[in-house]
Amino acid sequence: AADSDGGSEELVLTPAQLIRSLEQAWLNEKFAPELLESKPEIIECVVEQLDHMEANLKRAKKGDLKVSVHHMEIERIRYVLSSYLRCRLVKIEKFFPHVLEKEKSRAEGEPSILSPEEFAFAKEYMANTETYLKNAALKHMPPNLQKVSLLKSVPKPNLDSFVFLRVLERQENILVEPETDEQREYTIDLEEGSQHLIRYKTIAPLVASGAVQLI
Amino acid sequence: RQALEEMRALYERNQADVSEAKSGRSDLIFLIRFRHCCLLRNQRCLVAYLYDRLLRIRALRWEYGSVLPSAIHFHMSAEEVEWFNRYKKSLATYMRSVGGEEGLDLTQDIKPPKSLYIEVRCLKDYGEFEIDDGTTVLLKKNSQHFLPRWKCEQLIRQGVLEHVLS
């Protein structure tokens, strides 16, 4: 069994559990409108796992049927990992001023939404884009118009968008805000195993805690 | 290609907009305010247009790879080329930092894998192509091959190979 190295949580996951965590993180990231917490432990372990599997493959006998199956498995895991990281990059690029702002104003001890590498990437993207806009247009404009607030111009993620979810841990008394003036706010209970279509904003903390799974 | 034509036409309009943005002085207060609104609007439109071009250029990196076809290169301004180079460097640094020693190329594996090997037909003359176990394949126009999927992905996107679905 592969184990996660370092970190304050010494979790020992079987490969199957590890892949399931990856898939859960992948689906959540895919369906959430905003960038979710970064999961460096999962990524690190999956990469390690892939390396193990590839090493095993190289040693195996050629033509063995198991080789194809394992190869396929490696391809599939690699796809999920790539898709997950790509999804995050797309969101980072799409919401870059807000992502950077959120990270800057993060409190001590609060989990980060960006890995150090993603943070570097986001900063470079912002600097690159700012420089470009300045050189391509802004510096040619009249002096009082040479600045543009990217934080104001780039749209924020829409936290009111609706998402499908499955409940993993029972939740009680979730406060749902009214959508129209006629409605009043009400509370609902989320039964384990049930599925719902709900506004992302309402259940965002539950996604972070792992109580629900976006589908 | 249509997008590129549009980009070129709009680029010319862009130049006209810049000179309009430069002008705009007057003495009367209402006229000043009106002109200021026009200027702000021009600024917004220009920035939106330029940003949209950047997004398309970014998409090119993911579609075509790190070397752009010269036709596209021709339509890009010097600043855009610089942006593109910085972007691909930034992306490369990030991809290298993920995934073990060699990094993980995120521009591969765009679709979920269905099988290990796929049937491909060659659309243009490409020349020799080496696959993992050392054998080389000669990719001539209209030749068909049964190749490992992951090797073909990039070439399929570039239009050199075509996936044959029987």
mmCIF file of C-alpha atoms in Angstrom:
data_model
loop_
_atom_site.group_PDB
_atom_site.id
_atom_site.type_symbol
_atom_site.label_atom_id
_atom_site.label_comp_id
_atom_site.label_asym_id
_atom_site.label_seq_id
_atom_site.Cartn_x
_atom_site.Cartn_y
_atom_site.Cartn_z
ATOM 1 C CA ALA A 1 0.000 0.000 0.000
ATOM 2 C CA ALA A 2 1.237 3.513 -0.744
ATOM 3 C CA ASP A 3 1.449 5.931 2.138
ATOM 4 C CA SER A 4 1.456 9.701 2.171
ATOM 5 C CA ASP A 5 4.721 11.208 3.297
ATOM 6 C CA GLY A 6 5.227 14.048 5.720
ATOM 7 C CA GLY A 7 2.529 16.517 6.626
ATOM 8 C CA SER A 8 0.795 16.842 9.916
ATOM 9 C CA GLU A 9 -1.780 14.189 9.036
ATOM 10 C CA GLU A 10 -0.243 10.754 8.863
ATOM 11 C CA LEU A 11 -2.835 9.061 6.744
ATOM 12 C CA VAL A 12 -2.104 5.709 5.234
ATOM 13 C CA LEU A 13 -4.330 5.169 2.252
ATOM 14 C CA THR A 14 -4.565 2.132 0.081
ATOM 15 C CA PRO A 15 -4.058 2.865 -3.610
ATOM 16 C CA ALA A 16 -7.776 2.378 -4.172
ATOM 17 C CA GLN A 17 -8.655 4.933 -1.498
ATOM 18 C CA LEU A 18 -6.076 7.324 -2.866
ATOM 19 C CA ILE A 19 -7.545 7.143 -6.360
ATOM 20 C CA ARG A 20 -11.017 7.604 -4.945
ATOM 21 C CA SER A 21 -9.835 10.757 -3.102
ATOM 22 C CA LEU A 22 -8.372 12.005 -6.356
ATOM 23 C CA GLU A 23 -11.623 11.359 -8.193
ATOM 24 C CA GLN A 24 -13.622 13.111 -5.491
ATOM 25 C CA ALA A 25 -11.344 16.132 -5.568
ATOM 26 C CA TRP A 26 -11.535 16.098 -9.382
ATOM 27 C CA LEU A 27 -15.325 16.039 -9.508
ATOM 28 C CA ASN A 28 -15.651 18.719 -6.845
ATOM 29 C CA GLU A 29 -13.243 20.957 -8.693
ATOM 30 C CA LYS A 30 -15.017 20.323 -11.988
ATOM 31 C CA PHE A 31 -18.434 21.341 -10.742
ATOM 32 C CA ALA A 32 -17.619 24.068 -8.248
ATOM 33 C CA PRO A 33 -17.809 27.597 -9.675
ATOM 34 C CA GLU A 34 -14.852 28.794 -7.608
ATOM 35 C CA LEU A 35 -11.334 27.506 -7.057
ATOM 36 C CA LEU A 36 -11.319 24.995 -4.209
ATOM 37 C CA GLU A 37 -8.676 24.263 -1.596
ATOM 38 C CA SER A 38 -5.492 22.851 -3.026
ATOM 39 C CA LYS A 39 -4.780 19.217 -2.209
ATOM 40 C CA PRO A 40 -1.015 18.839 -2.453
ATOM 41 C CA GLU A 41 -0.938 15.620 -0.424
ATOM 42 C CA ILE A 42 -3.248 13.830 -2.819
ATOM 43 C CA ILE A 43 -1.327 15.025 -5.854
ATOM 44 C CA GLU A 44 2.005 14.037 -4.392
ATOM 45 C CA CYS A 45 0.777 10.549 -3.517
ATOM 46 C CA VAL A 46 -0.861 10.011 -6.888
ATOM 47 C CA VAL A 47 2.323 10.979 -8.697
ATOM 48 C CA GLU A 48 4.271 8.585 -6.501
ATOM 49 C CA GLN A 49 1.702 5.891 -7.218
ATOM 50 C CA LEU A 50 1.972 6.447 -10.953
ATOM 51 C CA ASP A 51 5.752 6.198 -10.754
ATOM 52 C CA HIS A 52 5.459 2.886 -8.866
ATOM 53 C CA MET A 53 3.056 1.504 -11.424
ATOM 54 C CA GLU A 54 5.213 2.541 -14.345
ATOM 55 C CA ALA A 55 8.283 0.986 -12.744
ATOM 56 C CA ASN A 56 6.350 -2.250 -12.238
ATOM 57 C CA LEU A 57 5.242 -2.184 -15.842
ATOM 58 C CA LYS A 58 8.794 -1.890 -17.093
ATOM 59 C CA ARG A 59 9.762 -4.984 -15.155
ATOM 60 C CA ALA A 60 6.821 -7.090 -16.256
ATOM 61 C CA LYS A 61 6.986 -9.632 -19.044
ATOM 62 C CA LYS A 62 6.039 -8.305 -22.423
ATOM 63 C CA GLY A 63 2.858 -9.668 -23.915
ATOM 64 C CA ASP A 64 1.363 -10.479 -20.548
ATOM 65 C CA LEU A 65 -2.281 -9.519 -20.534
ATOM 66 C CA LYS A 66 -1.937 -7.842 -17.175
ATOM 67 C CA VAL A 67 0.468 -5.382 -18.753
ATOM 68 C CA SER A 68 -2.245 -3.914 -20.959
ATOM 69 C CA VAL A 69 -4.677 -3.667 -18.117
ATOM 70 C CA HIS A 70 -2.175 -1.947 -15.849
ATOM 71 C CA HIS A 71 -1.133 0.346 -18.653
ATOM 72 C CA MET A 72 -4.739 1.321 -19.174
ATOM 73 C CA GLU A 73 -5.099 1.978 -15.474
ATOM 74 C CA ILE A 74 -2.051 4.240 -15.511
ATOM 75 C CA GLU A 75 -3.478 6.138 -18.463
ATOM 76 C CA ARG A 76 -6.786 6.585 -16.708
ATOM 77 C CA ILE A 77 -5.252 7.835 -13.492
ATOM 78 C CA ARG A 78 -3.009 10.164 -15.393
ATOM 79 C CA TYR A 79 -6.011 11.532 -17.236
ATOM 80 C CA VAL A 80 -7.889 12.260 -14.015
ATOM 81 C CA LEU A 81 -4.855 13.945 -12.486
ATOM 82 C CA SER A 82 -4.229 16.055 -15.588
ATOM 83 C CA SER A 83 -7.882 16.972 -15.862
ATOM 84 C CA TYR A 84 -7.963 18.009 -12.213
ATOM 85 C CA LEU A 85 -4.876 20.204 -12.493
ATOM 86 C CA ARG A 86 -6.044 21.657 -15.796
ATOM 87 C CA CYS A 87 -9.412 22.519 -14.294
ATOM 88 C CA ARG A 88 -7.656 24.405 -11.519
ATOM 89 C CA LEU A 89 -5.393 26.250 -13.948
ATOM 90 C CA VAL A 90 -8.393 27.329 -16.000
ATOM 91 C CA LYS A 91 -10.057 28.751 -12.910
ATOM 92 C CA ILE A 92 -6.865 30.439 -11.782
ATOM 93 C CA GLU A 93 -6.509 32.117 -15.166
ATOM 94 C CA LYS A 94 -10.163 33.010 -15.341
ATOM 95 C CA PHE A 95 -10.381 34.639 -11.932
ATOM 96 C CA PHE A 96 -6.771 35.604 -11.440
ATOM 97 C CA PRO A 97 -7.131 38.960 -9.626
ATOM 98 C CA HIS A 98 -9.689 37.498 -7.210
ATOM 99 C CA VAL A 99 -7.738 34.332 -6.585
ATOM 100 C CA LEU A 100 -4.633 36.331 -5.745
ATOM 101 C CA GLU A 101 -6.591 38.736 -3.573
ATOM 102 C CA LYS A 102 -8.173 35.876 -1.657
ATOM 103 C CA GLU A 103 -4.799 34.307 -1.051
ATOM 104 C CA LYS A 104 -3.310 37.606 0.092
ATOM 105 C CA SER A 105 -6.080 38.203 2.610
ATOM 106 C CA ARG A 106 -6.039 34.653 3.921
ATOM 107 C CA ALA A 107 -5.821 34.320 7.689
ATOM 108 C CA GLU A 108 -3.082 32.295 9.383
ATOM 109 C CA GLY A 109 -4.040 28.662 9.657
ATOM 110 C CA GLU A 110 -6.724 28.922 7.015
ATOM 111 C CA PRO A 111 -6.122 26.382 4.273
ATOM 112 C CA SER A 112 -4.710 27.719 1.038
ATOM 113 C CA ILE A 113 -6.539 27.530 -2.259
ATOM 114 C CA LEU A 114 -3.283 27.696 -4.180
ATOM 115 C CA SER A 115 -0.269 25.440 -4.032
ATOM 116 C CA PRO A 116 3.032 27.334 -3.977
ATOM 117 C CA GLU A 117 3.555 26.472 -7.645
ATOM 118 C CA GLU A 118 0.050 27.616 -8.555
ATOM 119 C CA PHE A 119 0.612 30.819 -6.617
ATOM 120 C CA ALA A 120 3.779 31.512 -8.592
ATOM 121 C CA PHE A 121 1.925 30.760 -11.808
ATOM 122 C CA ALA A 122 -0.939 33.077 -10.875
ATOM 123 C CA LYS A 123 1.419 35.926 -10.000
ATOM 124 C CA GLU A 124 3.298 35.500 -13.255
ATOM 125 C CA TYR A 125 0.032 35.431 -15.191
ATOM 126 C CA MET A 126 -1.109 38.654 -13.544
ATOM 127 C CA ALA A 127 2.200 40.450 -14.076
ATOM 128 C CA ASN A 128 2.353 39.252 -17.660
ATOM 129 C CA THR A 129 -1.170 40.430 -18.443
ATOM 130 C CA GLU A 130 -0.710 43.785 -16.702
ATOM 131 C CA THR A 131 2.520 44.433 -18.580
ATOM 132 C CA TYR A 132 0.882 43.504 -21.838
ATOM 133 C CA LEU A 133 -2.119 45.787 -21.364
ATOM 134 C CA LYS A 134 0.141 48.627 -20.314
ATOM 135 C CA ASN A 135 2.427 48.291 -23.316
ATOM 136 C CA ALA A 136 -0.216 47.485 -25.887
ATOM 137 C CA ALA A 137 -2.704 50.172 -24.973
ATOM 138 C CA LEU A 138 -2.669 51.908 -21.640
ATOM 139 C CA LYS A 139 0.580 53.789 -22.014
ATOM 140 C CA HIS A 140 -0.732 55.308 -25.220
ATOM 141 C CA MET A 141 -3.779 56.686 -23.507
ATOM 142 C CA PRO A 142 -4.251 60.101 -21.929
ATOM 143 C CA PRO A 143 -2.502 60.281 -18.556
ATOM 144 C CA ASN A 144 -5.579 60.028 -16.370
ATOM 145 C CA LEU A 145 -6.661 56.780 -17.993
ATOM 146 C CA GLN A 146 -3.507 54.779 -17.770
ATOM 147 C CA LYS A 147 -4.581 52.478 -15.002
ATOM 148 C CA VAL A 148 -7.184 49.740 -15.049
ATOM 149 C CA SER A 149 -8.307 47.888 -11.961
ATOM 150 C CA LEU A 150 -8.208 44.239 -12.928
ATOM 151 C CA LEU A 151 -9.861 43.355 -9.661
ATOM 152 C CA LYS A 152 -12.897 45.354 -10.758
ATOM 153 C CA SER A 153 -12.874 44.449 -14.439
ATOM 154 C CA VAL A 154 -12.371 40.707 -14.318
ATOM 155 C CA PRO A 155 -15.635 38.944 -13.386
ATOM 156 C CA LYS A 156 -15.857 37.053 -10.119
ATOM 157 C CA PRO A 157 -16.910 33.411 -9.904
ATOM 158 C CA ASN A 158 -20.669 33.065 -9.697
ATOM 159 C CA LEU A 159 -21.265 31.501 -6.312
ATOM 160 C CA ASP A 160 -24.997 31.534 -6.855
ATOM 161 C CA SER A 161 -24.824 28.961 -9.615
ATOM 162 C CA PHE A 162 -26.625 25.734 -8.945
ATOM 163 C CA VAL A 163 -24.790 22.473 -8.423
ATOM 164 C CA PHE A 164 -25.774 18.827 -8.061
ATOM 165 C CA LEU A 165 -24.520 17.067 -4.993
ATOM 166 C CA ARG A 166 -24.671 13.793 -3.112
ATOM 167 C CA VAL A 167 -24.670 13.861 0.683
ATOM 168 C CA LEU A 168 -21.889 11.859 2.309
ATOM 169 C CA GLU A 169 -22.461 12.850 5.916
ATOM 170 C CA ARG A 170 -25.815 13.753 7.333
ATOM 171 C CA GLN A 171 -26.259 17.494 7.891
ATOM 172 C CA GLU A 172 -28.904 19.246 9.876
ATOM 173 C CA ASN A 173 -30.373 22.691 9.705
ATOM 174 C CA ILE A 174 -28.700 24.042 6.635
ATOM 175 C CA LEU A 175 -29.868 27.596 6.117
ATOM 176 C CA VAL A 176 -31.149 28.264 2.613
ATOM 177 C CA GLU A 177 -31.474 31.876 1.551
ATOM 178 C CA PRO A 178 -34.577 33.015 -0.328
ATOM 179 C CA GLU A 179 -34.338 33.542 -4.048
ATOM 180 C CA THR A 180 -37.198 35.940 -4.477
ATOM 181 C CA ASP A 181 -38.688 38.578 -2.232
ATOM 182 C CA GLU A 182 -41.744 36.485 -1.549
ATOM 183 C CA GLN A 183 -39.812 33.579 -0.117
ATOM 184 C CA ARG A 184 -38.397 33.485 3.351
ATOM 185 C CA GLU A 185 -35.248 31.732 4.390
ATOM 186 C CA TYR A 186 -35.736 28.183 5.573
ATOM 187 C CA THR A 187 -33.666 25.324 6.843
ATOM 188 C CA ILE A 188 -33.307 21.856 5.436
ATOM 189 C CA ASP A 189 -31.762 18.644 6.628
ATOM 190 C CA LEU A 190 -29.517 16.692 4.319
ATOM 191 C CA GLU A 191 -29.894 12.938 4.635
ATOM 192 C CA GLU A 192 -26.938 10.725 3.918
ATOM 193 C CA GLY A 193 -27.033 9.341 0.396
ATOM 194 C CA SER A 194 -29.602 11.833 -0.848
ATOM 195 C CA GLN A 195 -29.001 13.957 -3.912
ATOM 196 C CA HIS A 196 -29.857 17.620 -4.340
ATOM 197 C CA LEU A 197 -29.732 20.532 -6.735
ATOM 198 C CA ILE A 198 -28.833 23.573 -4.713
ATOM 199 C CA ARG A 199 -27.063 26.941 -4.900
ATOM 200 C CA TYR A 200 -23.343 26.539 -4.476
ATOM 201 C CA LYS A 201 -23.060 29.378 -1.954
ATOM 202 C CA THR A 202 -25.327 27.544 0.493
ATOM 203 C CA ILE A 203 -23.221 24.399 0.674
ATOM 204 C CA ALA A 204 -19.737 25.706 -0.079
ATOM 205 C CA PRO A 205 -18.364 24.940 3.405
ATOM 206 C CA LEU A 206 -19.747 21.407 3.165
ATOM 207 C CA VAL A 207 -17.782 20.764 0.013
ATOM 208 C CA ALA A 208 -14.625 21.922 1.741
ATOM 209 C CA SER A 209 -15.236 19.667 4.725
ATOM 210 C CA GLY A 210 -16.026 16.649 2.589
ATOM 211 C CA ALA A 211 -19.590 16.315 3.865
ATOM 212 C CA VAL A 212 -21.026 16.467 0.365
ATOM 213 C CA GLN A 213 -19.751 15.428 -3.034
ATOM 214 C CA LEU A 214 -20.509 17.452 -6.173
ATOM 215 C CA ILE A 215 -21.709 15.376 -9.077
ATOM 216 C CA ARG B 1 -8.693 30.695 -39.338
ATOM 217 C CA GLN B 2 -11.830 32.819 -39.364
ATOM 218 C CA ALA B 3 -10.945 34.048 -35.906
ATOM 219 C CA LEU B 4 -7.584 35.169 -37.225
ATOM 220 C CA GLU B 5 -9.127 37.180 -40.046
ATOM 221 C CA GLU B 6 -11.345 38.894 -37.535
ATOM 222 C CA MET B 7 -8.376 39.508 -35.294
ATOM 223 C CA ARG B 8 -6.509 41.174 -38.119
ATOM 224 C CA ALA B 9 -9.420 43.433 -39.092
ATOM 225 C CA LEU B 10 -10.058 44.420 -35.514
ATOM 226 C CA TYR B 11 -6.398 45.145 -34.994
ATOM 227 C CA GLU B 12 -6.587 47.794 -37.657
ATOM 228 C CA ARG B 13 -9.634 49.317 -35.982
ATOM 229 C CA ASN B 14 -7.680 49.148 -32.772
ATOM 230 C CA GLN B 15 -5.177 51.665 -34.061
ATOM 231 C CA ALA B 16 -7.932 54.117 -34.931
ATOM 232 C CA ASP B 17 -9.416 53.697 -31.470
ATOM 233 C CA VAL B 18 -6.130 54.489 -29.793
ATOM 234 C CA SER B 19 -5.803 57.823 -31.527
ATOM 235 C CA GLU B 20 -9.376 58.647 -30.629
ATOM 236 C CA ALA B 21 -8.662 57.795 -27.045
ATOM 237 C CA LYS B 22 -5.767 60.215 -27.098
ATOM 238 C CA SER B 23 -7.873 63.133 -28.181
ATOM 239 C CA GLY B 24 -10.725 64.575 -26.204
ATOM 240 C CA ARG B 25 -10.225 67.969 -24.647
ATOM 241 C CA SER B 26 -12.767 70.720 -24.222
ATOM 242 C CA ASP B 27 -13.742 73.619 -21.977
ATOM 243 C CA LEU B 28 -17.436 73.254 -21.332
ATOM 244 C CA ILE B 29 -18.235 71.177 -18.289
ATOM 245 C CA PHE B 30 -20.952 69.013 -19.814
ATOM 246 C CA LEU B 31 -18.866 68.362 -22.829
ATOM 247 C CA ILE B 32 -15.975 67.457 -20.563
ATOM 248 C CA ARG B 33 -18.058 64.966 -18.680
ATOM 249 C CA PHE B 34 -19.446 63.490 -21.856
ATOM 250 C CA ARG B 35 -16.002 63.200 -23.381
ATOM 251 C CA HIS B 36 -14.730 61.567 -20.220
ATOM 252 C CA CYS B 37 -17.459 58.959 -20.422
ATOM 253 C CA CYS B 38 -16.566 58.337 -24.032
ATOM 254 C CA LEU B 39 -12.943 57.969 -23.116
ATOM 255 C CA LEU B 40 -13.749 55.562 -20.325
ATOM 256 C CA ARG B 41 -15.892 53.553 -22.656
ATOM 257 C CA ASN B 42 -13.150 53.477 -25.254
ATOM 258 C CA GLN B 43 -10.699 52.375 -22.641
ATOM 259 C CA ARG B 44 -13.020 49.612 -21.528
ATOM 260 C CA CYS B 45 -13.673 48.441 -25.075
ATOM 261 C CA LEU B 46 -10.016 48.466 -25.953
ATOM 262 C CA VAL B 47 -8.993 46.567 -22.861
ATOM 263 C CA ALA B 48 -11.802 44.061 -23.404
ATOM 264 C CA TYR B 49 -10.770 43.557 -27.008
ATOM 265 C CA LEU B 50 -7.097 43.118 -26.152
ATOM 266 C CA TYR B 51 -7.898 40.780 -23.280
ATOM 267 C CA ASP B 52 -10.082 38.674 -25.532
ATOM 268 C CA ARG B 53 -7.210 38.356 -27.984
ATOM 269 C CA LEU B 54 -4.989 37.212 -25.126
ATOM 270 C CA LEU B 55 -7.477 34.517 -24.248
ATOM 271 C CA ARG B 56 -7.469 33.282 -27.822
ATOM 272 C CA ILE B 57 -3.694 33.291 -27.880
ATOM 273 C CA ARG B 58 -3.670 31.342 -24.653
ATOM 274 C CA ALA B 59 -5.992 28.800 -26.263
ATOM 275 C CA LEU B 60 -3.472 28.468 -29.080
ATOM 276 C CA ARG B 61 -0.836 27.271 -26.666
ATOM 277 C CA TRP B 62 -3.150 24.485 -25.537
ATOM 278 C CA GLU B 63 -4.230 23.613 -29.076
ATOM 279 C CA TYR B 64 -1.062 23.837 -31.085
ATOM 280 C CA GLY B 65 1.735 23.453 -28.589
ATOM 281 C CA SER B 66 4.577 25.777 -27.843
ATOM 282 C CA VAL B 67 5.539 26.550 -31.419
ATOM 283 C CA LEU B 68 2.946 28.576 -33.242
ATOM 284 C CA PRO B 69 2.364 28.190 -36.974
ATOM 285 C CA SER B 70 3.897 31.148 -38.792
ATOM 286 C CA ALA B 71 0.539 32.246 -40.191
ATOM 287 C CA ILE B 72 -0.776 32.873 -36.706
ATOM 288 C CA HIS B 73 2.469 34.424 -35.566
ATOM 289 C CA PHE B 74 2.097 36.920 -38.384
ATOM 290 C CA HIS B 75 -1.185 38.198 -36.998
ATOM 291 C CA MET B 76 0.147 38.831 -33.537
ATOM 292 C CA SER B 77 1.599 42.098 -32.299
ATOM 293 C CA ALA B 78 5.050 42.174 -30.747
ATOM 294 C CA GLU B 79 3.551 42.600 -27.295
ATOM 295 C CA GLU B 80 1.312 39.600 -27.839
ATOM 296 C CA VAL B 81 4.250 37.471 -28.885
ATOM 297 C CA GLU B 82 6.020 38.544 -25.721
ATOM 298 C CA TRP B 83 2.956 37.666 -23.653
ATOM 299 C CA PHE B 84 2.753 34.290 -25.337
ATOM 300 C CA ASN B 85 6.411 33.526 -24.648
ATOM 301 C CA ARG B 86 6.097 34.520 -21.013
ATOM 302 C CA TYR B 87 2.904 32.499 -20.679
ATOM 303 C CA LYS B 88 4.351 29.334 -22.110
ATOM 304 C CA LYS B 89 7.444 29.703 -19.930
ATOM 305 C CA SER B 90 5.260 30.155 -16.856
ATOM 306 C CA LEU B 91 3.165 27.144 -17.836
ATOM 307 C CA ALA B 92 6.246 25.017 -18.463
ATOM 308 C CA THR B 93 7.661 25.903 -15.051
ATOM 309 C CA TYR B 94 4.403 24.933 -13.431
ATOM 310 C CA MET B 95 4.073 21.638 -15.318
ATOM 311 C CA ARG B 96 7.623 20.705 -14.437
ATOM 312 C CA SER B 97 6.961 21.297 -10.770
ATOM 313 C CA VAL B 98 4.109 18.806 -10.683
ATOM 314 C CA GLY B 99 4.666 15.123 -11.059
ATOM 315 C CA GLY B 100 8.023 13.644 -10.188
ATOM 316 C CA GLU B 101 11.227 14.277 -12.047
ATOM 317 C CA GLU B 102 10.066 15.099 -15.520
ATOM 318 C CA GLY B 103 6.916 16.917 -14.640
ATOM 319 C CA LEU B 104 3.493 16.256 -16.045
ATOM 320 C CA ASP B 105 2.556 17.558 -19.470
ATOM 321 C CA LEU B 106 -0.916 18.884 -18.873
ATOM 322 C CA THR B 107 -1.566 19.502 -22.541
ATOM 323 C CA GLN B 108 -1.712 15.756 -23.094
ATOM 324 C CA ASP B 109 -4.480 13.439 -22.018
ATOM 325 C CA ILE B 110 -7.224 15.890 -22.860
ATOM 326 C CA LYS B 111 -9.792 13.159 -23.357
ATOM 327 C CA PRO B 112 -10.404 10.091 -21.202
ATOM 328 C CA PRO B 113 -8.553 7.145 -22.666
ATOM 329 C CA LYS B 114 -10.705 4.528 -24.355
ATOM 330 C CA SER B 115 -8.043 2.120 -25.519
ATOM 331 C CA LEU B 116 -4.303 1.833 -25.570
ATOM 332 C CA TYR B 117 -3.801 1.698 -29.297
ATOM 333 C CA ILE B 118 -5.737 3.518 -31.953
ATOM 334 C CA GLU B 119 -6.083 3.336 -35.675
ATOM 335 C CA VAL B 120 -4.876 6.521 -37.323
ATOM 336 C CA ARG B 121 -4.693 7.743 -40.875
ATOM 337 C CA CYS B 122 -2.030 10.142 -41.941
ATOM 338 C CA LEU B 123 -3.326 13.346 -43.496
ATOM 339 C CA LYS B 124 -0.068 14.910 -44.567
ATOM 340 C CA ASP B 125 3.468 13.761 -45.141
ATOM 341 C CA TYR B 126 5.177 13.960 -41.803
ATOM 342 C CA GLY B 127 8.231 11.790 -42.106
ATOM 343 C CA GLU B 128 9.601 9.355 -39.610
ATOM 344 C CA PHE B 129 8.029 8.947 -36.228
ATOM 345 C CA GLU B 130 9.567 7.005 -33.421
ATOM 346 C CA ILE B 131 7.502 5.055 -30.937
ATOM 347 C CA ASP B 132 8.457 3.841 -27.494
ATOM 348 C CA ASP B 133 10.019 0.482 -28.232
ATOM 349 C CA GLY B 134 12.442 2.052 -30.682
ATOM 350 C CA THR B 135 10.735 1.227 -33.943
ATOM 351 C CA THR B 136 10.134 4.038 -36.384
ATOM 352 C CA VAL B 137 7.085 4.477 -38.517
ATOM 353 C CA LEU B 138 7.061 6.401 -41.770
ATOM 354 C CA LEU B 139 4.096 8.753 -41.800
ATOM 355 C CA LYS B 140 3.180 9.308 -45.405
ATOM 356 C CA LYS B 141 -0.029 10.867 -46.599
ATOM 357 C CA ASN B 142 -2.927 8.390 -46.562
ATOM 358 C CA SER B 143 -0.993 5.652 -44.822
ATOM 359 C CA GLN B 144 -2.770 3.947 -41.942
ATOM 360 C CA HIS B 145 -1.187 2.825 -38.728
ATOM 361 C CA PHE B 146 -2.065 1.201 -35.434
ATOM 362 C CA LEU B 147 -0.222 3.259 -32.872
ATOM 363 C CA PRO B 148 -0.153 3.931 -29.142
ATOM 364 C CA ARG B 149 -2.760 6.524 -28.308
ATOM 365 C CA TRP B 150 -0.621 8.809 -26.197
ATOM 366 C CA LYS B 151 1.995 9.205 -28.900
ATOM 367 C CA CYS B 152 -0.587 10.342 -31.407
ATOM 368 C CA GLU B 153 -2.468 12.903 -29.347
ATOM 369 C CA GLN B 154 -0.327 15.870 -30.227
ATOM 370 C CA LEU B 155 -0.196 14.974 -33.918
ATOM 371 C CA ILE B 156 -3.940 14.497 -34.067
ATOM 372 C CA ARG B 157 -4.449 17.964 -32.642
ATOM 373 C CA GLN B 158 -2.054 19.439 -35.133
ATOM 374 C CA GLY B 159 -3.981 17.834 -37.965
ATOM 375 C CA VAL B 160 -1.209 15.494 -39.102
ATOM 376 C CA LEU B 161 -3.014 12.325 -38.086
ATOM 377 C CA GLU B 162 -6.681 11.486 -38.053
ATOM 378 C CA HIS B 163 -8.292 9.036 -35.659
ATOM 379 C CA VAL B 164 -10.108 6.390 -37.656
ATOM 380 C CA LEU B 165 -13.248 5.176 -35.953
ATOM 381 C CA SER B 166 -14.263 1.946 -37.592
#
